[in-house]
XYZ file of C-alpha atoms in Angstrom:
666
model
C 147.192 69.356 58.865
C 145.485 72.739 59.036
C 143.381 71.959 55.948
C 142.289 68.604 57.355
C 141.300 70.065 60.719
C 139.466 72.972 59.088
C 137.563 70.586 56.839
C 136.524 68.430 59.790
C 135.386 71.457 61.791
C 133.465 72.782 58.790
C 131.704 69.458 58.214
C 130.761 69.194 61.900
C 129.372 72.730 61.766
C 127.308 71.952 58.651
C 125.976 68.748 60.259
C 124.926 70.552 63.460
C 123.346 73.374 61.468
C 121.393 70.858 59.349
C 120.095 69.091 62.461
C 119.068 72.416 63.993
C 117.269 73.557 60.832
C 115.486 70.199 60.557
C 114.311 70.380 64.180
C 113.104 73.970 63.820
C 111.322 73.121 60.561
C 109.567 70.184 62.202
C 108.729 72.305 65.228
C 106.966 75.051 63.284
C 105.279 72.837 60.678
C 101.529 73.525 60.783
C 100.096 71.213 58.148
C 98.794 68.830 60.749
C 97.065 66.610 58.204
C 100.380 65.417 56.833
C 103.213 66.297 59.222
C 101.793 65.336 62.602
C 101.048 61.883 63.885
C 97.384 62.152 64.849
C 96.173 59.844 67.583
C 93.497 57.275 66.821
C 91.079 59.212 69.017
C 91.606 62.329 66.941
C 91.262 60.410 63.678
C 87.909 59.083 64.745
C 86.755 62.468 65.981
C 87.576 64.130 62.660
C 85.444 61.556 60.853
C 82.527 62.253 63.198
C 82.687 66.021 62.974
C 79.268 67.608 62.981
C 78.062 68.737 59.567
C 75.865 71.802 59.272
C 73.625 73.120 56.525
C 75.004 76.643 56.267
C 72.297 78.886 54.881
C 70.706 82.145 55.986
C 69.594 81.048 59.447
C 70.682 82.970 62.537
C 70.862 79.699 64.449
C 74.162 78.004 65.387
C 75.855 81.383 65.780
C 77.663 82.813 68.809
C 80.134 85.685 69.026
C 82.224 87.120 71.857
C 84.981 89.652 72.600
C 88.498 89.449 74.006
C 90.665 92.189 75.474
C 94.161 91.672 76.861
C 97.061 93.452 78.556
C 95.096 96.491 79.698
C 97.868 97.562 82.100
C 95.867 100.091 84.094
C 98.485 102.384 85.632
C 98.356 105.187 88.154
C 101.593 106.625 86.707
C 101.343 106.246 82.923
C 98.835 107.136 80.195
C 95.467 107.871 81.862
C 93.767 107.273 78.492
C 94.206 103.532 79.043
C 91.537 103.862 81.717
C 89.244 106.336 79.955
C 89.298 104.391 76.681
C 88.872 101.140 78.548
C 85.680 102.651 79.945
C 84.617 103.530 76.380
C 85.216 99.908 75.431
C 83.017 98.687 78.299
C 80.263 101.205 77.591
C 80.271 101.789 73.818
C 81.929 98.764 72.211
C 80.277 96.163 74.418
C 76.908 97.867 73.929
C 77.310 97.926 70.136
C 78.507 94.346 69.763
C 76.410 92.906 72.588
C 78.435 89.716 73.171
C 77.267 87.097 75.648
C 80.872 86.817 76.897
C 83.918 89.114 77.137
C 87.332 87.599 77.915
C 89.891 89.749 79.733
C 93.059 87.692 79.383
C 95.414 89.065 81.995
C 97.692 91.963 82.892
C 94.652 93.889 84.007
C 96.916 96.275 85.931
C 100.470 97.497 85.330
C 101.914 96.984 88.828
C 105.100 98.906 87.988
C 106.561 101.773 89.971
C 106.795 105.287 88.559
C 110.336 104.683 87.279
C 109.073 101.474 85.571
C 111.918 99.483 87.153
C 110.342 98.351 90.412
C 107.191 96.257 90.605
C 104.486 95.668 93.191
C 100.714 95.669 93.409
C 99.027 99.064 93.672
C 95.561 98.989 95.214
C 94.618 102.205 93.360
C 95.080 100.463 90.002
C 92.750 97.663 90.995
C 90.218 100.187 92.246
C 90.311 101.889 88.837
C 89.708 98.528 87.157
C 86.758 97.715 89.391
C 85.355 101.245 89.119
C 85.230 101.056 85.310
C 83.441 97.712 85.424
C 81.005 98.919 88.086
C 80.201 102.276 86.457
C 79.695 100.677 83.048
C 77.431 98.048 84.686
C 79.284 95.412 82.707
C 77.821 92.475 84.615
C 74.339 93.530 83.517
C 75.332 93.471 79.853
C 77.518 90.392 79.491
C 79.548 87.729 81.291
C 82.963 89.231 82.048
C 85.585 86.498 82.357
C 88.872 87.887 83.644
C 92.043 85.985 84.505
C 95.379 87.006 85.983
C 98.541 87.845 84.057
C 102.114 88.070 85.280
C 101.763 91.795 86.114
C 98.753 90.944 88.280
C 101.040 88.549 90.163
C 104.120 90.719 90.782
C 105.382 90.587 94.365
C 102.714 88.157 95.617
C 103.855 85.395 97.950
C 100.760 83.156 97.785
C 97.364 83.143 96.157
C 95.835 84.134 99.509
C 98.182 87.052 100.174
C 96.473 90.365 101.056
C 98.337 91.916 98.091
C 96.531 89.590 95.654
C 93.893 92.196 94.843
C 92.536 90.082 91.993
C 90.517 88.164 94.570
C 88.501 91.212 95.598
C 88.662 93.672 92.718
C 88.095 91.502 89.662
C 84.841 89.898 88.548
C 85.873 86.253 88.602
C 88.444 86.469 91.390
C 85.645 86.686 93.923
C 84.506 83.216 92.833
C 87.644 81.559 91.476
C 91.167 81.901 92.842
C 92.859 80.373 89.773
C 91.697 78.468 86.675
C 87.953 78.036 86.177
C 85.240 77.105 83.671
C 82.132 79.032 82.649
C 79.326 77.529 80.557
C 76.779 79.326 78.430
C 74.026 78.313 76.046
C 73.227 80.213 72.861
C 70.281 78.803 70.974
C 70.560 75.043 70.807
C 74.315 74.933 71.430
C 76.407 74.962 74.567
C 79.825 76.545 75.015
C 82.499 76.181 77.685
C 85.021 78.916 78.365
C 87.980 77.574 80.337
C 90.359 80.122 81.890
C 93.951 78.979 82.440
C 95.741 80.755 85.290
C 99.432 79.870 84.919
C 100.786 82.533 87.271
C 103.783 81.531 89.381
C 103.319 80.887 93.070
C 105.083 82.652 94.657
C 105.091 85.555 92.176
C 108.510 87.283 92.063
C 109.031 90.885 91.169
C 110.034 91.687 87.592
C 111.858 90.661 85.499
C 111.863 87.052 86.765
C 108.105 86.657 86.383
C 107.885 86.415 82.603
C 107.101 82.704 82.235
C 104.102 80.897 83.717
C 103.828 77.450 85.237
C 101.144 74.816 85.770
C 101.473 72.427 88.661
C 100.272 68.846 88.528
C 97.187 69.945 90.455
C 96.357 72.681 87.912
C 96.834 70.322 84.942
C 94.454 67.833 86.545
C 91.982 70.629 87.199
C 92.033 71.631 83.506
C 91.433 68.018 82.494
C 88.559 67.901 84.970
C 86.980 71.004 83.419
C 87.242 69.561 79.896
C 85.746 66.235 80.966
C 82.988 68.050 82.799
C 82.251 70.053 79.671
C 82.015 66.831 77.698
C 79.763 65.207 80.303
C 77.441 68.227 80.029
C 77.273 67.644 76.275
C 78.756 71.040 75.546
C 79.500 71.493 71.861
C 82.618 73.671 71.985
C 85.411 74.682 74.353
C 87.166 78.050 74.090
C 90.394 78.035 76.099
C 91.952 81.312 77.183
C 94.669 82.615 79.463
C 97.379 85.217 79.649
C 100.525 83.295 78.745
C 101.076 81.759 75.290
C 101.610 78.006 75.535
C 105.294 78.517 74.696
C 105.591 80.421 78.006
C 103.907 77.862 80.264
C 106.065 75.347 82.123
C 104.523 72.113 83.354
C 105.499 70.027 86.384
C 103.459 67.137 84.994
C 104.003 64.759 82.105
C 101.187 66.516 80.273
C 101.755 69.996 78.871
C 99.082 72.635 78.441
C 99.107 71.932 74.670
C 98.412 68.261 75.344
C 95.415 69.142 77.487
C 93.949 71.626 75.008
C 94.558 69.466 71.956
C 93.273 66.116 73.134
C 89.680 67.277 73.500
C 88.108 67.633 70.094
C 85.622 70.185 71.405
C 88.532 72.572 72.050
C 88.540 75.028 69.169
C 91.130 77.611 70.082
C 93.468 78.976 72.727
C 93.338 82.779 73.134
C 96.105 84.643 74.966
C 98.111 87.842 75.239
C 101.414 88.637 77.009
C 103.811 89.170 74.077
C 102.515 92.662 73.158
C 103.230 92.053 69.423
C 106.916 91.869 70.425
C 107.278 95.613 70.175
C 105.530 95.770 66.817
C 107.722 93.122 65.170
C 104.907 90.568 65.051
C 101.506 92.333 65.128
C 99.620 89.188 64.036
C 100.939 86.399 66.226
C 98.824 83.403 65.202
C 99.543 79.746 64.496
C 97.958 76.305 64.178
C 99.401 73.999 66.814
C 100.336 70.409 65.992
C 97.381 69.155 68.033
C 95.055 70.883 65.561
C 93.856 73.955 67.497
C 94.522 77.598 66.744
C 96.611 79.648 69.159
C 95.990 83.368 68.796
C 97.955 86.027 70.699
C 96.068 89.314 70.935
C 97.870 92.635 70.579
C 97.789 94.664 73.768
C 95.335 97.322 74.874
C 98.137 99.127 76.738
C 99.770 100.784 73.698
C 97.851 99.515 70.683
C 94.242 99.657 71.961
C 93.355 96.388 70.255
C 90.529 93.994 70.990
C 89.243 90.836 69.296
C 85.863 89.835 67.921
C 85.449 86.093 67.523
C 82.557 83.886 66.459
C 81.626 80.249 66.118
C 79.214 80.011 63.203
C 77.876 76.580 62.272
C 80.904 74.867 63.807
C 83.544 77.163 62.291
C 85.659 79.570 64.327
C 86.407 83.020 62.881
C 87.929 86.158 64.335
C 89.232 89.624 63.587
C 91.428 91.936 65.666
C 90.235 95.542 65.729
C 91.633 98.930 66.741
C 89.468 100.617 69.370
C 87.152 103.260 67.924
C 87.071 101.966 64.352
C 83.571 101.386 62.972
C 81.901 99.517 61.349
C 83.365 96.178 62.452
C 83.130 93.364 59.883
C 83.668 89.658 60.472
C 83.189 87.211 57.587
C 82.257 83.821 59.028
C 81.459 81.956 55.795
C 83.562 81.340 53.796
C 86.137 81.221 56.541
C 89.617 82.738 56.218
C 91.839 80.143 54.512
C 94.733 80.672 56.920
C 92.705 79.808 60.008
C 91.022 76.569 58.938
C 91.290 73.708 61.438
C 91.013 70.347 59.616
C 90.844 68.421 62.907
C 88.143 70.628 64.415
C 85.916 71.799 61.555
C 83.967 69.977 58.852
C 84.964 71.506 55.518
C 81.974 69.857 53.823
C 79.704 72.294 55.625
C 81.343 75.181 53.766
C 81.548 73.375 50.436
C 77.807 72.636 50.547
C 76.812 76.035 51.960
C 74.302 78.223 50.144
C 75.060 81.638 51.648
C 77.904 83.976 52.421
C 77.610 84.995 56.073
C 78.881 88.256 57.556
C 78.634 89.881 60.975
C 78.566 93.697 60.889
C 78.506 95.941 63.954
C 78.465 99.686 64.530
C 77.384 102.209 67.110
C 74.656 103.396 64.698
C 72.460 101.434 62.264
C 74.100 99.826 59.224
C 72.833 101.236 55.917
C 74.661 99.064 53.378
C 76.571 95.777 53.204
C 77.899 94.469 49.881
C 80.219 91.598 49.020
C 82.442 90.697 46.082
C 84.289 87.478 45.246
C 87.480 87.854 43.232
C 86.720 90.516 40.575
C 83.073 89.613 40.118
C 80.095 91.919 40.493
C 79.311 93.334 43.935
C 76.405 91.553 45.645
C 73.980 93.247 48.044
C 73.792 91.450 51.369
C 70.477 90.941 53.161
C 70.045 91.660 56.840
C 68.716 88.620 58.721
C 68.860 89.324 62.445
C 71.096 91.333 64.754
C 74.517 91.719 63.111
C 74.010 88.906 60.576
C 74.006 89.704 56.847
C 73.900 87.064 54.113
C 74.114 86.712 50.343
C 73.480 83.671 48.192
C 76.425 82.076 46.416
C 77.252 79.043 44.287
C 80.298 77.240 45.673
C 80.801 75.223 42.470
C 82.579 78.239 40.938
C 85.303 78.237 43.598
C 86.181 74.582 44.041
C 89.944 74.848 43.445
C 92.659 77.158 44.688
C 92.655 80.327 46.741
C 89.967 82.950 46.169
C 89.239 86.310 47.786
C 86.089 87.777 49.235
C 85.655 91.499 49.926
C 82.969 93.037 52.084
C 82.147 96.724 52.357
C 79.860 98.136 55.032
C 78.536 101.657 55.585
C 76.712 102.935 58.693
C 74.319 105.811 59.266
C 77.197 108.193 60.062
C 78.721 107.385 56.658
C 81.573 105.492 58.281
C 82.794 103.018 55.677
C 84.889 99.902 56.207
C 86.160 97.289 53.786
C 87.752 93.966 54.610
C 89.243 91.285 52.357
C 90.107 87.725 53.191
C 91.229 84.626 51.249
C 89.273 81.372 51.282
C 89.607 77.895 49.797
C 87.155 75.018 49.387
C 89.628 72.328 48.310
C 91.857 72.362 51.370
C 94.440 74.706 49.866
C 96.381 76.246 52.713
C 98.243 79.454 53.397
C 101.277 79.637 55.672
C 101.600 81.384 58.984
C 104.593 83.682 59.423
C 107.824 82.040 60.557
C 108.324 84.346 63.548
C 104.806 83.815 64.992
C 105.216 80.066 64.586
C 108.539 80.097 66.422
C 107.188 82.328 69.195
C 104.018 80.299 69.762
C 105.057 76.733 68.880
C 108.431 76.603 70.574
C 109.304 76.291 74.238
C 110.523 79.616 75.657
C 112.542 77.887 78.368
C 114.353 75.749 75.808
C 115.083 78.763 73.598
C 116.379 80.817 76.541
C 118.448 77.846 77.706
C 119.947 77.281 74.250
C 120.882 80.942 73.914
C 122.489 80.860 77.367
C 124.351 77.658 76.487
C 125.615 79.074 73.194
C 126.917 82.287 74.747
C 128.465 80.260 77.572
C 130.258 78.079 75.004
C 131.485 81.171 73.157
C 132.873 82.678 76.357
C 134.521 79.515 77.622
C 135.051 77.408 74.515
C 136.958 79.909 72.374
C 139.553 80.757 75.007
C 139.926 77.082 75.979
C 140.328 76.113 72.324
C 143.119 78.632 71.802
C 144.729 77.497 75.046
C 144.757 73.888 73.815
C 146.087 74.957 70.418
C 148.870 76.855 72.146
C 149.864 73.790 74.170
C 149.946 71.709 70.974
C 152.137 74.338 69.320
C 154.510 74.299 72.288
C 154.756 70.516 71.885
C 155.299 71.075 68.141
C 152.265 68.961 67.265
C 150.650 71.743 65.263
C 151.429 75.177 63.868
C 149.636 78.382 64.664
C 146.405 78.957 62.778
C 146.609 81.169 59.724
C 143.909 82.161 57.267
C 143.888 84.319 54.179
C 141.823 87.028 55.900
C 143.780 89.664 57.793
C 140.970 90.595 60.202
C 140.483 86.958 61.213
C 144.238 86.472 61.689
C 144.362 89.575 63.885
C 141.428 88.379 66.015
C 142.952 84.922 66.417
C 146.245 86.447 67.516
C 144.618 88.649 70.168
C 142.451 85.890 71.676
C 145.300 83.377 71.469
C 147.652 85.644 73.423
C 144.959 86.336 76.020
C 144.418 82.596 76.528
C 148.094 82.103 77.436
C 148.002 84.509 80.393
C 146.954 82.577 83.487
C 145.870 85.597 85.523
C 143.504 86.543 82.696
C 142.466 83.152 81.370
C 141.210 81.517 84.560
C 139.004 84.383 85.817
C 137.522 84.871 82.345
C 136.427 81.250 82.001
C 135.546 80.608 85.646
C 133.114 83.553 85.820
C 130.730 82.196 83.106
C 131.045 78.686 84.559
C 130.148 80.058 87.995
C 127.041 81.714 86.561
C 125.892 78.289 85.378
C 125.954 76.743 88.852
C 126.347 79.392 91.553
C 123.865 81.921 92.958
C 123.450 85.155 90.986
C 121.924 87.222 93.752
C 120.518 86.931 97.258
C 117.881 89.435 98.257
C 114.197 90.355 98.455
C 112.859 88.684 95.326
C 109.473 89.318 96.936
C 109.179 92.265 99.299
C 110.188 91.195 102.848
C 110.990 87.667 101.645
C 114.548 86.616 100.872
C 115.168 84.584 97.735
C 118.193 83.112 95.990
C 118.438 83.391 92.209
C 120.305 80.808 90.118
C 120.433 80.293 86.377
C 118.424 77.107 86.795
C 115.814 78.439 89.216
C 114.894 80.468 92.285
C 114.381 79.578 95.921
C 111.919 81.824 97.757
C 111.374 80.611 101.294
C 110.446 76.950 100.963
C 109.291 77.340 97.371
C 111.306 76.540 94.270
C 110.615 78.051 90.837
C 112.463 76.400 87.932
C 114.645 78.602 85.746
C 113.381 79.973 82.495
C 113.659 83.718 81.928
C 116.752 83.594 84.139
C 118.574 82.010 81.184
C 117.638 84.971 78.994
C 118.859 87.350 81.702
C 122.149 85.460 81.951
C 122.510 85.474 78.171
C 122.142 89.250 78.112
C 124.778 89.652 80.853
C 127.337 87.472 79.068
C 126.589 88.911 75.633
C 126.534 92.583 76.600
C 129.292 92.600 79.218
C 131.528 89.545 79.302
C 132.049 89.172 75.555
C 133.022 92.861 75.113
C 135.288 92.534 78.170
C 137.127 89.605 76.572
C 137.509 91.546 73.331
C 138.873 94.641 75.107
C 141.276 92.614 77.243
C 142.473 90.651 74.221
C 143.174 93.891 72.351
C 145.007 95.401 75.346
C 147.311 92.406 75.987
C 148.067 92.217 72.275
C 149.118 95.875 72.368
C 151.340 95.063 75.360
C 152.856 92.218 73.379
C 153.539 94.449 70.369
C 155.047 97.127 72.597
C 157.524 94.594 73.949
C 158.457 93.377 70.476
C 158.776 96.941 69.204
C 158.994 99.416 72.074
C 157.399 102.812 71.401
C 159.718 105.807 70.980
C 157.896 107.841 73.617
C 155.439 107.399 76.437
C 151.752 107.733 75.539
C 150.200 111.161 75.909
C 147.165 111.900 78.060
C 144.880 112.005 75.014
C 146.146 108.598 73.896
C 145.539 107.210 77.382
C 142.018 108.655 77.289
C 141.127 106.958 74.009
C 142.803 103.730 75.126
C 140.596 103.491 78.225
C 137.394 105.007 76.813
C 135.828 101.728 75.507
C 136.414 100.064 78.874
C 134.966 103.071 80.706
C 131.852 102.924 78.525
C 131.486 99.202 79.220
C 131.727 99.782 82.978
C 129.274 102.684 82.734
C 126.716 100.504 80.952
C 127.122 97.834 83.596
C 126.676 100.401 86.366
C 123.386 101.431 84.746
C 122.295 97.770 84.756
C 123.265 97.545 88.437
C 121.172 100.635 89.143
C 118.168 99.057 87.405
C 118.729 95.857 89.393
C 118.802 97.918 92.602
C 115.512 99.577 91.675
C 113.969 96.151 91.073
C 115.285 94.188 94.074
C 116.848 96.591 96.571
C 120.195 97.064 98.286
C 120.794 93.585 99.697
C 120.284 91.884 96.329
C 122.538 94.451 94.664
C 125.378 93.958 97.153
C 125.118 90.153 97.096
C 125.037 89.982 93.317
C 127.879 88.164 91.539
C 125.937 88.455 88.282
C 125.953 92.258 88.114
C 127.853 94.016 90.926
C 130.765 91.646 91.417
C 131.404 91.438 87.686
C 132.400 95.129 87.744
C 135.120 94.448 90.319
C 136.329 91.482 88.281
C 136.542 93.639 85.163
C 138.415 96.438 86.968
C 140.959 93.993 88.369
C 141.542 92.355 84.984
C 141.830 95.699 83.209
C 144.384 96.812 85.790
C 146.311 93.561 85.355
C 146.376 94.018 81.590
C 148.370 97.212 82.158
C 150.630 96.326 85.103
C 151.286 92.569 84.816
C 154.964 91.639 84.377
C 156.220 91.177 80.825
C 157.081 87.625 81.809
C 153.360 86.769 81.650
C 153.652 87.047 77.871
C 156.674 84.746 77.533
C 154.550 81.734 76.656
C 152.769 83.640 73.871
C 156.140 84.717 72.456
C 156.983 81.112 71.628
C 154.249 81.095 68.977
C 153.727 84.728 68.047
C 157.105 86.457 68.372
C 158.873 87.009 65.075
C 162.101 85.657 66.581
C 160.416 83.050 68.707
C 161.320 84.846 71.930
C 160.971 88.242 73.602
C 163.356 90.288 75.639
C 161.382 90.420 78.864
C 161.921 91.908 82.265
C 160.507 90.339 85.362
């Protein structure tokens, strides 16, 4: 019977794992030509893509800059401000872009202890002062948009604390999403900013995910249609949140909006901060055919992005502040970033020149290029940053090839860059982690993690409880494997599941967290809110749950699971002591080591409660079943594990006692 049940469980596990792997694989697939069902509209638009004669002309060329997650702070790292000023004065002067995108988190909005969050007017004044003193509006078009930090502790878009309205460049004209159009040469470009900030904007940490209302989705569609009606050639979408972090209250998602307009080349964002250095190049090609490119932050990494559209092809490079010269190869384009639905590959195949943009703070003295291991070719300066060299594409018709470019400026600063290219459609693969982070749905991932940890907390104890009942009815025998550690773990959890005063609180607490309120307090300063796993109520406003699931997962994983393990170990020790009573009472040192793990667990939870108090105040901390009340629950259960009558273990003795019964005292 045990073998049959184990086999069935194993097969079910393999089936579920296979389904999960298949779904994830389909989710992150980026070869849109073969794996995605392209609409008829898109099919027609790819056929009609504009073909260019790519030669040595400086026409059909536009470049721009992006900076993200500046996090100007009055408490941390003053060099963020001083180097940001260098960017506005030196970098912008050297590159001379018609447009600069500032994609959110312009200010830090965190208190000195980094736990609390609110808007600080001084930070916004620093931001505005840098832009004013650098005379940025006289040099370029500065397109800024809000991020979640710019929206901490803001009740409505018109709140006095929403300093973006008065201290940013675009906030004085646009309260949320907007479109800006420019013309460069004979071509027209639309830059559409997507403001997905929550309204109201809670204090951290429940302000991680953005949201677009039905009104905002319709506004974005209106901008794209307006761009098309103005015969604009290209749309560059940008915002703070990656699309995986933007909820939609409408049947259309932000990816649907961006992808359905063939003029839309790319979506540029920030927010993830390279995930702490784990994913420094967070790029992917979305199923709808556009690139999504997360930019590493200015806050810690001092990164910015140079991007260009050259003869219908989008290219970019992310650069560390202060590094010169800056090189961007626009033809042939990087093989990883080709967009078959947006770009005409025939333009590159038939091109006659390699095209390179080179910038520095001083004149460039030398630019040379090399393909594969061939001879270095001297590049000719055409106009501005554009350098070209003739090439014969017939030599590179199949497979992946590599182009290297080396540039030297008047100060003898030397820079070399290498990138792969392909003329036959050969493709490279984006990293798995960036694809998951940018192509998934953060809310779904957080919800799945919460559901899994909830199942672990509730399902395992319930399963052992059911098995115990079946053993009592003699319909099955206790589970036994060939691995001692597994047998020991099963025994401990099994015994714990038979003790009513332990079992019911341990399973009802996670279930409560699924439905009941986690905390009641000032989610926004002077405004009471109620936090649930599935959403938040702030006044008359409702914000659907998203990051709350991740917060709940962390609570169950870091506190409740260890609590179950410690309680299971303690009741098992009680059980063993009854079967084989110790010869002497435990000494003080033994008692210390016995209770030390539990004391550490409680201490860690108290630290989390302290952080929660810093974030949301006293009321939310007192009325907080998620954090504060869980400590009292744990203390009561730990006390019960030591003082409960021996009779509470009688049921477990039927299965686990060597003699089938215990000598117990009531």
